[in-house]
């Protein structure tokens, strides 16, 4: 490995044994006098200079700092290096005078016994990725008891990949089939708007697909998946568009009901995370721009244990995240990721691995704490070692803390899911039904329209988040064009929802009672699409006047937030606020059903904002239009307890 004199000097500073004792290195060490000199050093073969240049180039591309020909515009100043030493042998190395100045390098200590699955760092990145998937899977099956699956379940249909070099695959029906190797790979992918008809199984094409499907008729993503299966010596793959009869409602419902088992029992799931449709493949896109795969292994100066750090170019913290991949914006793919014991993401610039035990990346395949920046999967242990109950665990054996943790994890999952998009909004319940089925195994009470009865009335107190309040939300909420769920369910809104409290922590006092909750499935699946639903609830009901004021919604500019007024002891007073679910339903008069007192972040009464649907007030039939918050308790004293029905 060739290094210039500047990079050799870094071995005695940033990459020294002494530097590991420094949590944050405020010093900046001089490097090349300019980017022109940096480029010259790269041309002369300095491997570390090449990583520095690559990182600066990434930052230029991501910030749009490009010339007329689309080439990066580099700074003229002298390059300096400094950084942070993180926990467990991690280092963030900043390029420039501040954290976001020009880019970064990221380094992690290589375990002493580590052996890469690929032959040479100059090889193709996708060949290395497939070799690493094979190693991860083998390690997971042999060394990770929490990740084990029985491999007894087989989906109704699978694609048999055939021998190496075969130009056709075929669809098989697994009923009565007892193969020696029952393993299959599941695919998680974006359909896009250009999915060819020949890449779908239709009733009229079913017999033809049993006889054979030419690889030339399939998308690049499907072909990549099949070729990877052959390399991993897995005989079958499961691809939704081919293994479900797309123009049969009965088959679609039956297979959607099996989705939890399909992904939970896969040998491994391959996620075409960076691909927005089938044309981009199951591969790391950057390999088309970079013929080689840039990383450097650097010995630690002063180490008696012969430590080494692997160094990769980075742009800045948070840029490399699955959240930036197209697949992570789609509704169906959330449960595919969550349910898979093992999943390999072909992300936009690396491969990311997740199993119940390990998070890793192609950059740092032994362990990478920053492989997934954001949230953990719900069935993986959290930082405190807590995890959801197993599917076979007796519900009665759960203690209160475990039940509250499971309920909080469901609400967290809903928050993430509601930020994703669906091509057909009527799929909102089916697209999360696989996870709901798993939760139902260890959750008491009925499941209705995204709501578990045992989670309590507070789970009905969701609020719709607006781009005015939450930078992570990109769209204004609306109602779906077709019926999806009753108005008390978060499914009834297209938009991001959340809860303003945390079940295991916050003191919650119910002041309303759910009398009954009923939903009618549109088909045979109780977790699937709905025909209708109703909620009968008893609590204190009060008619309130909504008015827009400067203080209506705190310091925000959310147009869906209005102040609420009513008479208290003869005088009109402001008693709280309402956040309407959609702008089209903002109105001047609403009824509030007080539901719970919640102590976080300060004592407040939460309730449902309602409008009457019946002309006869005695029918007490309402529709939810928003969430009410109030710090005032006095107005409740003058409110009557009423039984109402919300649809």
Coordinates of C-alpha atoms in Angstrom, one line a residue:
X1 CA 0.0 0.0 0.0
X2 CA 1.5 3.3 -1.2
X3 CA 1.1 6.4 1.0
X4 CA 2.4 9.9 0.4
X5 CA 4.4 11.6 3.2
X6 CA 1.3 13.5 4.4
X7 CA -0.7 10.3 4.8
X8 CA 2.3 8.6 6.5
X9 CA 2.3 11.4 9.1
X10 CA -1.4 10.7 9.8
X11 CA -0.3 7.3 11.1
X12 CA 1.5 9.0 13.9
X13 CA -1.4 11.3 14.8
X14 CA -5.0 10.3 13.9
X15 CA -4.1 6.6 13.5
X16 CA -1.9 6.3 16.5
X17 CA -2.5 4.2 19.7
X18 CA -2.4 7.5 21.7
X19 CA -5.2 9.0 19.6
X20 CA -7.6 6.3 20.9
X21 CA -7.6 8.0 24.3
X22 CA -9.0 11.3 22.8
X23 CA -12.8 11.4 22.5
X24 CA -12.8 14.4 20.2
X25 CA -9.6 15.7 18.5
X26 CA -10.0 19.5 18.1
X27 CA -6.6 19.7 16.4
X28 CA -6.4 19.9 12.6
X29 CA -3.4 18.3 11.0
X30 CA -2.1 19.8 7.7
X31 CA -2.4 17.7 4.6
X32 CA -2.0 18.5 0.9
X33 CA -1.7 22.2 0.2
X34 CA -4.6 22.1 -2.3
X35 CA -6.9 19.8 -4.1
X36 CA -4.8 20.1 -7.2
X37 CA -1.9 18.6 -5.2
X38 CA -4.3 16.0 -3.7
X39 CA -5.2 14.9 -7.3
X40 CA -1.6 14.8 -8.2
X41 CA -0.9 12.5 -5.2
X42 CA -3.8 10.2 -6.2
X43 CA -2.3 10.0 -9.7
X44 CA 1.0 9.0 -8.1
X45 CA -0.7 6.1 -6.3
X46 CA -1.4 7.3 -2.7
X47 CA -4.3 5.1 -1.5
X48 CA -5.4 7.3 1.4
X49 CA -5.3 10.5 -0.7
X50 CA -7.7 8.7 -3.1
X51 CA -10.2 8.2 -0.3
X52 CA -9.9 11.8 0.8
X53 CA -10.5 13.0 -2.8
X54 CA -13.4 10.5 -3.2
X55 CA -15.0 11.9 0.0
X56 CA -14.6 15.6 -1.1
X57 CA -16.1 14.7 -4.5
X58 CA -19.1 13.0 -2.9
X59 CA -19.7 16.1 -0.8
X60 CA -19.5 18.3 -3.9
X61 CA -22.0 16.1 -5.8
X62 CA -24.4 15.9 -2.9
X63 CA -24.3 19.7 -2.3
X64 CA -24.6 20.5 -6.0
X65 CA -21.1 22.2 -6.0
X66 CA -20.4 21.2 -9.7
X67 CA -19.2 23.0 -12.7
X68 CA -21.0 23.3 -16.1
X69 CA -19.7 19.9 -17.1
X70 CA -21.0 18.3 -13.9
X71 CA -17.5 17.9 -12.4
X72 CA -16.9 18.7 -8.7
X73 CA -15.6 22.2 -7.9
X74 CA -12.9 21.7 -5.3
X75 CA -11.8 24.2 -2.6
X76 CA -8.6 26.1 -3.1
X77 CA -7.6 26.1 0.5
X78 CA -5.1 23.8 2.2
X79 CA -6.6 20.5 3.2
X80 CA -6.6 19.7 6.9
X81 CA -7.6 16.6 8.8
X82 CA -9.0 16.1 12.3
X83 CA -11.6 13.9 13.9
X84 CA -13.6 12.1 16.5
X85 CA -12.7 8.8 18.2
X86 CA -15.9 7.0 18.8
X87 CA -16.6 4.0 21.0
X88 CA -15.4 0.4 20.3
X89 CA -12.7 1.3 17.8
X90 CA -14.7 3.7 15.6
X91 CA -13.3 6.9 14.2
X92 CA -14.9 9.8 12.2
X93 CA -12.2 11.8 10.5
X94 CA -13.2 15.2 9.2
X95 CA -11.7 16.8 6.1
X96 CA -11.6 20.6 6.4
X97 CA -12.1 23.2 9.1
X98 CA -15.5 22.1 10.4
X99 CA -17.6 19.0 10.6
X100 CA -19.4 19.7 7.3
X101 CA -16.6 21.5 5.5
X102 CA -15.5 19.1 2.8
X103 CA -16.3 15.5 3.7
X104 CA -15.1 12.7 6.0
X105 CA -13.4 9.4 6.3
X106 CA -14.8 6.7 8.5
X107 CA -12.6 4.0 10.1
X108 CA -13.2 1.0 12.3
X109 CA -10.8 -1.4 14.0
X110 CA -10.5 -4.7 12.2
X111 CA -11.0 -7.7 14.5
X112 CA -7.7 -9.7 14.8
X113 CA -9.3 -12.9 13.4
X114 CA -11.3 -11.3 10.6
X115 CA -11.0 -12.6 7.0
X116 CA -12.8 -10.9 4.1
X117 CA -15.2 -13.0 2.0
X118 CA -13.8 -11.5 -1.2
X119 CA -10.4 -12.1 -2.7
X120 CA -9.0 -8.6 -3.4
X121 CA -10.0 -5.0 -2.7
X122 CA -9.6 -4.1 -6.4
X123 CA -12.4 -6.6 -7.3
X124 CA -16.0 -5.8 -8.4
X125 CA -18.1 -4.5 -5.5
X126 CA -21.1 -6.6 -6.4
X127 CA -19.1 -9.8 -6.5
X128 CA -17.8 -8.9 -3.0
X129 CA -21.3 -8.1 -1.8
X130 CA -22.6 -11.6 -2.9
X131 CA -19.7 -13.3 -1.3
X132 CA -20.3 -11.4 1.9
X133 CA -24.1 -12.2 1.9
X134 CA -23.1 -15.9 1.7
X135 CA -20.7 -15.5 4.7
X136 CA -23.3 -13.5 6.7
X137 CA -26.0 -16.1 6.1
X138 CA -23.7 -19.0 7.1
X139 CA -22.5 -17.2 10.2
X140 CA -26.1 -16.3 11.1
X141 CA -27.3 -19.9 10.9
X142 CA -24.4 -21.3 12.9
X143 CA -23.7 -18.6 15.5
X144 CA -26.9 -16.7 16.0
X145 CA -29.5 -18.6 18.0
X146 CA -31.9 -15.6 18.1
X147 CA -32.0 -15.5 14.3
X148 CA -32.8 -19.2 13.7
X149 CA -35.8 -20.2 11.6
X150 CA -37.3 -23.6 11.2
X151 CA -37.4 -23.6 7.3
X152 CA -40.5 -25.8 7.6
X153 CA -42.9 -23.4 5.9
X154 CA -43.0 -23.2 2.1
X155 CA -45.0 -20.6 0.2
X156 CA -47.8 -21.8 -2.1
X157 CA -45.7 -21.1 -5.1
X158 CA -42.0 -20.6 -5.7
X159 CA -39.7 -19.9 -8.7
X160 CA -37.3 -22.8 -9.3
X161 CA -34.0 -21.2 -10.4
X162 CA -32.6 -24.3 -12.2
X163 CA -28.9 -25.1 -12.9
X164 CA -26.1 -22.6 -13.6
X165 CA -26.4 -21.3 -17.2
X166 CA -30.1 -22.1 -17.6
X167 CA -31.9 -19.5 -19.6
X168 CA -35.3 -20.3 -18.1
X169 CA -36.8 -20.7 -14.7
X170 CA -40.2 -22.1 -13.8
X171 CA -43.0 -21.5 -11.4
X172 CA -43.8 -24.5 -9.1
X173 CA -46.6 -25.3 -6.8
X174 CA -45.2 -26.5 -3.5
X175 CA -48.2 -28.6 -2.3
X176 CA -47.1 -32.2 -1.9
X177 CA -43.6 -31.2 -2.7
X178 CA -40.9 -32.5 -0.4
X179 CA -37.6 -31.1 -1.7
X180 CA -34.3 -32.1 0.0
X181 CA -33.5 -28.4 0.2
X182 CA -36.5 -26.3 1.2
X183 CA -34.6 -23.0 1.3
X184 CA -35.8 -20.0 -0.7
X185 CA -34.8 -16.4 -1.1
X186 CA -37.5 -13.7 -0.8
X187 CA -37.2 -10.5 -2.8
X188 CA -38.2 -7.1 -1.5
X189 CA -38.4 -4.5 -4.3
X190 CA -40.2 -1.6 -5.9
X191 CA -42.5 -2.5 -8.7
X192 CA -42.4 1.0 -10.3
X193 CA -44.8 2.0 -13.0
X194 CA -43.1 0.0 -15.8
X195 CA -43.5 -3.6 -14.6
X196 CA -43.9 -5.6 -17.8
X197 CA -46.9 -7.9 -18.0
X198 CA -44.7 -10.9 -18.7
X199 CA -43.1 -10.4 -15.3
X200 CA -46.5 -11.0 -13.6
X201 CA -48.4 -14.3 -13.2
X202 CA -51.9 -13.9 -14.4
X203 CA -54.7 -16.6 -14.5
X204 CA -54.3 -16.9 -18.2
X205 CA -50.5 -17.3 -18.0
X206 CA -50.3 -19.7 -15.0
X207 CA -49.9 -22.8 -17.1
X208 CA -47.2 -21.2 -19.3
X209 CA -45.3 -20.0 -16.2
X210 CA -45.3 -23.6 -14.8
X211 CA -43.7 -24.8 -18.0
X212 CA -41.0 -22.1 -18.0
X213 CA -40.2 -18.4 -17.9
X214 CA -37.5 -17.0 -20.0
X215 CA -35.0 -14.7 -18.2
X216 CA -35.3 -12.3 -21.1
X217 CA -39.0 -11.7 -20.1
X218 CA -38.0 -10.7 -16.5
X219 CA -36.8 -7.4 -15.1
X220 CA -33.2 -6.8 -14.3
X221 CA -34.0 -7.0 -10.5
X222 CA -35.6 -10.4 -10.9
X223 CA -32.8 -11.8 -13.0
X224 CA -30.2 -10.5 -10.5
X225 CA -32.1 -12.3 -7.7
X226 CA -32.2 -15.5 -9.6
X227 CA -28.5 -15.4 -10.4
X228 CA -27.6 -14.6 -6.8
X229 CA -29.7 -17.6 -5.6
X230 CA -27.7 -19.8 -7.9
X231 CA -24.4 -18.5 -6.6
X232 CA -25.7 -19.0 -3.0
X233 CA -26.9 -22.5 -4.0
X234 CA -30.4 -21.8 -3.0
X235 CA -32.9 -23.6 -5.2
X236 CA -35.9 -21.3 -5.0
X237 CA -36.8 -17.6 -4.9
X238 CA -40.1 -16.0 -4.0
X239 CA -41.1 -12.9 -6.0
X240 CA -44.5 -11.5 -5.3
X241 CA -45.5 -10.6 -8.9
X242 CA -44.7 -14.1 -10.1
X243 CA -45.8 -16.2 -7.1
X244 CA -49.2 -14.5 -6.6
X245 CA -51.8 -14.6 -9.3
X246 CA -52.2 -10.9 -9.9
X247 CA -55.7 -10.8 -11.4
X248 CA -57.3 -13.2 -8.9
X249 CA -58.7 -11.4 -5.8
X250 CA -59.1 -14.8 -4.0
X251 CA -55.5 -15.8 -4.6
X252 CA -54.2 -12.3 -3.7
X253 CA -56.1 -12.3 -0.4
X254 CA -54.9 -15.8 0.5
X255 CA -51.3 -15.0 -0.3
X256 CA -51.4 -11.6 1.5
X257 CA -52.5 -13.5 4.6
X258 CA -49.4 -15.6 4.4
X259 CA -47.0 -12.7 4.0
X260 CA -45.7 -13.0 7.6
X261 CA -44.7 -16.6 7.1
X262 CA -43.2 -16.0 3.7
X263 CA -40.7 -13.4 4.9
X264 CA -40.2 -14.9 8.4
X265 CA -39.1 -18.2 6.9
X266 CA -36.9 -17.0 4.0
X267 CA -33.3 -18.3 3.9
X268 CA -32.5 -14.6 3.4
X269 CA -34.3 -11.6 1.9
X270 CA -32.7 -9.6 -0.8
X271 CA -33.8 -6.0 -0.8
X272 CA -33.3 -3.9 -4.0
X273 CA -33.2 -0.9 -1.8
X274 CA -31.7 1.7 -4.2
X275 CA -33.9 0.7 -7.1
X276 CA -37.1 2.6 -7.7
X277 CA -38.3 0.0 -10.3
X278 CA -37.2 -3.3 -11.8
X279 CA -34.7 -1.8 -14.3
X280 CA -32.0 -1.0 -11.8
X281 CA -31.3 -4.4 -10.5
X282 CA -30.3 -6.0 -7.2
X283 CA -26.9 -4.4 -7.1
X284 CA -25.0 -1.5 -5.7
X285 CA -25.5 1.3 -8.3
X286 CA -22.2 3.1 -7.7
X287 CA -20.3 0.2 -9.1
X288 CA -21.2 1.5 -12.6
X289 CA -19.3 4.7 -11.8
X290 CA -16.4 3.3 -9.9
X291 CA -14.5 0.4 -11.4
X292 CA -12.7 -0.3 -8.2
X293 CA -13.8 -0.4 -4.6
X294 CA -11.9 2.2 -2.5
X295 CA -10.8 1.3 1.0
X296 CA -7.5 1.2 2.8
X297 CA -6.4 -0.9 5.8
X298 CA -4.0 1.1 7.9
X299 CA -1.8 -0.3 10.7
X300 CA -2.1 1.5 14.1
X301 CA 1.2 3.1 15.0
X302 CA 2.4 2.2 18.6
X303 CA 0.1 -0.8 18.9
X304 CA 1.6 -3.9 20.3
X305 CA -1.4 -6.0 19.2
X306 CA -0.8 -5.2 15.5
X307 CA -4.1 -3.3 15.3
X308 CA -5.4 -2.2 11.9
X309 CA -8.1 0.2 10.9
X310 CA -10.2 -0.1 7.7
X311 CA -10.9 3.3 6.2
X312 CA -13.6 4.2 3.8
X313 CA -14.5 7.6 2.3
X314 CA -17.6 9.2 3.6
X315 CA -19.4 12.5 2.8
X316 CA -20.9 13.5 6.1
X317 CA -22.8 11.9 9.0
X318 CA -26.2 10.6 8.1
X319 CA -25.8 10.7 4.3
X320 CA -25.3 6.9 4.1
X321 CA -28.7 5.7 5.4
X322 CA -31.3 3.3 4.2
X323 CA -33.8 6.2 4.6
X324 CA -32.4 7.7 1.4
X325 CA -33.2 4.5 -0.6
X326 CA -36.3 4.3 -2.8
X327 CA -37.4 1.0 -1.3
X328 CA -37.7 2.6 2.2
X329 CA -40.5 5.0 1.0
X330 CA -42.9 2.2 0.0
X331 CA -45.6 0.9 2.3
X332 CA -45.5 -2.8 1.5
X333 CA -41.7 -3.1 2.0
X334 CA -41.8 -2.1 5.7
X335 CA -43.1 -5.4 6.8
X336 CA -40.8 -7.2 4.4
X337 CA -37.9 -5.7 6.2
X338 CA -39.3 -6.1 9.7
X339 CA -40.4 -9.8 9.3
X340 CA -37.2 -11.1 7.7
X341 CA -34.8 -12.8 10.1
X342 CA -32.0 -12.0 7.7
X343 CA -32.0 -9.2 5.1
X344 CA -29.3 -7.9 2.7
X345 CA -30.0 -4.4 1.4
X346 CA -28.4 -3.4 -1.9
X347 CA -28.3 0.3 -0.9
X348 CA -27.2 3.3 -2.9
X349 CA -23.5 3.0 -2.2
X350 CA -23.0 -0.1 -0.1
X351 CA -24.5 -3.4 1.0
X352 CA -26.2 -3.3 4.5
X353 CA -26.9 -6.5 6.5
X354 CA -29.5 -6.9 9.2
X355 CA -30.3 -9.9 11.3
X356 CA -31.7 -10.3 14.8
X357 CA -28.1 -10.3 16.1
X358 CA -25.9 -8.3 13.8
X359 CA -25.9 -5.0 11.8
X360 CA -23.1 -4.7 9.4
X361 CA -22.2 -3.2 6.0
X362 CA -19.9 -4.1 3.2
X363 CA -17.6 -1.4 4.4
X364 CA -17.4 -2.9 7.9
X365 CA -18.7 -6.4 7.5
X366 CA -17.8 -7.7 11.0
X367 CA -20.1 -5.0 12.7
X368 CA -21.2 -1.6 11.7
X369 CA -23.2 0.4 14.4
X370 CA -23.9 3.1 11.8
X371 CA -25.1 0.7 9.1
X372 CA -28.7 1.7 9.8
X373 CA -28.9 5.3 10.9
X374 CA -32.3 5.9 12.5
X375 CA -34.5 3.2 13.9
X376 CA -34.1 -0.5 14.9
X377 CA -36.3 -3.2 13.5
X378 CA -39.1 -4.0 16.0
X379 CA -38.3 -7.6 16.4
X380 CA -34.6 -7.0 17.0
X381 CA -33.3 -6.4 20.6
X382 CA -33.0 -2.7 21.6
X383 CA -30.0 -1.0 23.2
X384 CA -31.2 -2.3 26.6
X385 CA -31.5 -5.8 25.4
X386 CA -35.3 -5.8 25.4
X387 CA -37.1 -7.6 22.6
X388 CA -40.6 -8.5 21.7
X389 CA -42.0 -11.8 22.8
X390 CA -41.6 -14.8 20.5
X391 CA -44.6 -15.9 18.4
X392 CA -45.0 -19.0 20.6
X393 CA -44.8 -17.2 23.9
X394 CA -47.9 -17.4 26.2
X395 CA -49.6 -14.1 26.3
X396 CA -50.7 -14.7 29.9
X397 CA -47.0 -15.0 30.8
X398 CA -46.2 -11.4 29.9
X399 CA -45.8 -8.9 32.7
X400 CA -47.1 -5.4 32.6
X401 CA -43.8 -3.9 31.5
X402 CA -43.5 -6.4 28.6
X403 CA -47.1 -5.6 27.5
X404 CA -46.5 -1.9 27.6
X405 CA -43.2 -2.3 25.6
X406 CA -45.0 -4.3 22.9
X407 CA -47.8 -1.7 22.7
X408 CA -45.2 1.1 22.4
X409 CA -43.4 -0.8 19.7
X410 CA -46.6 -1.2 17.7
X411 CA -47.2 2.5 17.8
X412 CA -43.7 3.2 16.8
X413 CA -44.1 0.9 13.8
X414 CA -47.3 2.6 12.8
X415 CA -45.6 6.0 12.9
X416 CA -42.9 4.7 10.5
X417 CA -45.4 3.0 8.3
X418 CA -47.7 6.0 8.0
X419 CA -44.8 8.0 6.5
X420 CA -44.5 5.6 3.5
X421 CA -46.5 5.6 0.3
X422 CA -48.8 3.1 -1.4
X423 CA -49.8 2.9 -5.0
X424 CA -53.3 1.7 -3.9
X425 CA -54.4 3.2 -0.6
X426 CA -56.9 0.4 -0.1
X427 CA -53.8 -1.8 0.5
X428 CA -53.1 0.1 3.7
X429 CA -54.3 -2.7 6.0
X430 CA -53.1 -5.7 3.9
X431 CA -49.6 -4.1 3.6
X432 CA -49.1 -4.2 7.4
X433 CA -51.2 -7.4 8.0
X434 CA -48.1 -9.6 8.3
X435 CA -46.7 -7.7 11.2
X436 CA -50.2 -7.3 12.7
X437 CA -50.5 -11.1 12.7
X438 CA -47.3 -11.6 14.6
X439 CA -48.3 -8.9 17.2
X440 CA -51.7 -10.6 17.6
X441 CA -50.0 -13.8 18.7
X442 CA -48.7 -12.1 21.9
X443 CA -51.3 -9.3 22.3
X444 CA -54.6 -9.7 24.2
X445 CA -57.9 -8.6 22.7
X446 CA -59.2 -8.0 19.2
X447 CA -57.3 -6.4 16.3
X448 CA -59.5 -3.9 14.4
X449 CA -58.3 -1.5 11.6
X450 CA -54.8 -1.1 12.9
X451 CA -55.8 -0.9 16.5
X452 CA -55.3 -3.5 19.2
X453 CA -58.1 -3.4 21.8
X454 CA -55.8 -4.2 24.7
X455 CA -53.6 -1.2 23.9
X456 CA -56.3 0.9 25.4
X457 CA -58.1 4.1 24.5
X458 CA -55.0 6.1 24.4
X459 CA -54.0 4.3 21.2
X460 CA -56.9 6.0 19.5
X461 CA -55.3 9.4 20.3
X462 CA -53.1 9.7 17.3
X463 CA -52.3 13.1 15.7
X464 CA -51.6 13.8 12.1
X465 CA -48.2 15.4 11.5
X466 CA -47.9 18.3 9.1
X467 CA -44.9 19.6 7.1
X468 CA -45.4 22.8 9.0
X469 CA -44.5 21.0 12.3
X470 CA -42.3 18.1 11.3
X471 CA -39.5 18.5 8.7
X472 CA -39.5 14.7 8.1
X473 CA -43.1 15.0 6.7
X474 CA -43.3 15.9 3.0
X475 CA -47.0 15.9 2.2
X476 CA -50.2 17.4 3.5
X477 CA -52.6 14.7 4.8
X478 CA -55.9 13.8 3.0
X479 CA -58.6 11.2 3.0
X480 CA -58.2 8.3 0.6
X481 CA -60.5 8.3 -2.5
X482 CA -62.0 4.9 -1.5
X483 CA -63.0 3.6 1.9
X484 CA -60.2 2.1 3.9
X485 CA -61.2 2.3 7.6
X486 CA -63.6 4.0 10.0
X487 CA -62.5 7.6 10.9
X488 CA -61.2 6.6 14.4
X489 CA -58.5 4.5 12.8
X490 CA -55.2 6.1 11.6
X491 CA -55.7 4.0 8.4
X492 CA -58.5 6.4 7.4
X493 CA -56.0 9.2 6.7
X494 CA -53.2 9.3 4.1
X495 CA -50.6 11.1 6.1
X496 CA -48.0 10.8 8.8
X497 CA -49.3 10.0 12.3
X498 CA -47.8 9.8 15.7
X499 CA -48.5 9.8 19.4
X500 CA -47.3 12.5 21.8
X501 CA -46.4 10.2 24.7
X502 CA -44.7 6.9 25.5
X503 CA -46.8 4.2 27.1
X504 CA -44.1 2.6 29.4
X505 CA -43.0 6.0 30.8
X506 CA -45.9 8.5 30.9
X507 CA -48.6 8.5 33.5
X508 CA -51.9 8.0 31.7
X509 CA -55.4 8.0 33.2
X510 CA -58.4 6.9 31.1
X511 CA -61.5 9.1 31.5
X512 CA -63.5 7.4 28.7
X513 CA -64.4 3.7 28.1
X514 CA -64.6 1.8 24.9
X515 CA -67.9 -0.2 25.0
X516 CA -67.5 -2.1 21.8
X517 CA -65.5 -2.1 18.6
X518 CA -66.6 -3.8 15.4
X519 CA -65.1 -4.1 11.9
X520 CA -66.4 -6.0 8.9
X521 CA -63.8 -7.4 6.6
X522 CA -64.3 -6.8 2.8
X523 CA -63.1 -10.4 2.2
X524 CA -62.1 -13.4 4.2
X525 CA -59.1 -11.9 5.9
X526 CA -59.8 -10.2 9.3
X527 CA -56.5 -8.4 9.0
X528 CA -57.2 -7.2 5.4
X529 CA -59.4 -4.7 3.7
X530 CA -62.6 -3.5 5.5
X531 CA -66.1 -2.9 4.4
X532 CA -67.1 -0.8 7.5
X533 CA -66.5 -0.4 11.2
X534 CA -67.7 1.3 14.3
X535 CA -66.6 2.3 17.8
X536 CA -69.0 2.7 20.7
X537 CA -67.4 4.7 23.4
X538 CA -68.7 6.4 26.7
X539 CA -67.2 9.6 28.0
X540 CA -67.8 13.3 28.7
X541 CA -68.8 15.1 25.5
X542 CA -68.8 18.8 25.0
X543 CA -69.5 21.1 22.0
X544 CA -66.6 23.5 21.4
X545 CA -66.0 26.5 19.1
X546 CA -62.8 26.3 17.0
X547 CA -61.1 29.6 16.0
X548 CA -57.8 30.4 14.4
X549 CA -55.7 32.6 16.7
X550 CA -52.0 33.5 16.7
X551 CA -51.5 31.1 19.7
X552 CA -53.8 28.4 18.3
X553 CA -51.1 25.9 17.7
X554 CA -48.1 27.0 19.8
X555 CA -45.4 28.7 17.8
X556 CA -46.2 26.7 14.6
X557 CA -47.9 27.8 11.4
X558 CA -49.9 24.6 11.0
X559 CA -53.2 25.6 9.3
X560 CA -54.9 22.5 10.7
X561 CA -54.3 23.8 14.3
X562 CA -57.1 25.9 15.9
X563 CA -57.8 27.1 19.4
X564 CA -61.0 25.8 21.2
X565 CA -63.4 27.9 23.2
X566 CA -66.4 27.1 25.4
X567 CA -68.3 28.6 28.3
X568 CA -66.8 27.7 31.7
X569 CA -68.9 28.8 34.7
X570 CA -70.7 31.3 32.5
X571 CA -67.7 32.9 30.8
X572 CA -66.3 31.9 27.5
X573 CA -62.7 30.6 27.8
X574 CA -60.1 29.1 25.7
X575 CA -59.9 25.5 26.8
X576 CA -57.4 24.0 24.4
X577 CA -56.4 23.2 20.8
X578 CA -57.4 20.9 18.0
X579 CA -55.3 19.5 15.2
X580 CA -57.6 18.6 12.4
X581 CA -56.8 15.3 10.6
X582 CA -57.2 16.9 7.1
X583 CA -57.5 20.6 6.0
X584 CA -60.7 19.9 4.1
X585 CA -62.5 19.1 7.4
X586 CA -61.5 22.2 9.4
X587 CA -64.7 23.7 10.8
X588 CA -65.9 26.2 13.4
X589 CA -67.8 23.8 15.6
X590 CA -66.7 20.4 16.9
X591 CA -67.6 18.1 19.7
X592 CA -64.8 16.9 22.0
X593 CA -64.9 13.5 23.7
X594 CA -62.5 13.6 26.6
X595 CA -60.5 10.4 26.6
X596 CA -57.4 10.5 28.8
X597 CA -55.3 12.6 31.1
X598 CA -51.6 12.3 30.2
X599 CA -48.9 13.7 32.4
X600 CA -46.3 14.2 29.7
X601 CA -44.8 16.7 28.9
X602 CA -47.2 18.4 31.4
X603 CA -50.7 17.4 32.6
X604 CA -53.2 17.6 29.7
X605 CA -56.5 16.1 28.7
X606 CA -56.5 14.4 25.3
X607 CA -59.7 13.8 23.4
X608 CA -61.2 13.1 20.0
X609 CA -62.5 16.0 17.9
X610 CA -65.8 14.9 16.3
X611 CA -68.6 16.1 14.0
X612 CA -72.1 14.7 14.1
X613 CA -73.3 12.6 11.1
X614 CA -77.0 12.3 12.0
X615 CA -79.5 15.1 11.8
X616 CA -81.2 13.7 14.9
X617 CA -78.8 14.5 17.9
X618 CA -80.3 11.6 19.8
X619 CA -78.6 9.1 17.5
X620 CA -75.1 10.2 18.7
X621 CA -73.4 9.1 15.5
X622 CA -70.1 10.9 14.9
X623 CA -67.0 11.1 12.6
X624 CA -63.6 11.8 14.0
X625 CA -62.0 15.0 12.5
X626 CA -59.1 15.7 14.8
X627 CA -57.2 15.4 18.1
X628 CA -57.9 17.7 21.0
X629 CA -55.5 18.7 23.7
X630 CA -56.3 20.9 26.6
X631 CA -54.6 21.9 29.8
X632 CA -57.9 23.0 31.3
X633 CA -59.9 20.5 33.4
X634 CA -62.7 22.8 34.6
X635 CA -64.8 22.6 31.4
X636 CA -65.1 18.8 32.0
X637 CA -67.0 19.4 35.2
X638 CA -69.9 20.9 33.2
X639 CA -69.9 18.1 30.5
X640 CA -72.2 15.1 30.5
X641 CA -71.3 11.5 30.2
X642 CA -72.6 10.2 26.9
X643 CA -72.6 7.0 24.8
X644 CA -71.7 7.7 21.2
X645 CA -70.8 5.8 18.1
X646 CA -67.9 6.8 15.8
X647 CA -67.8 5.5 12.3

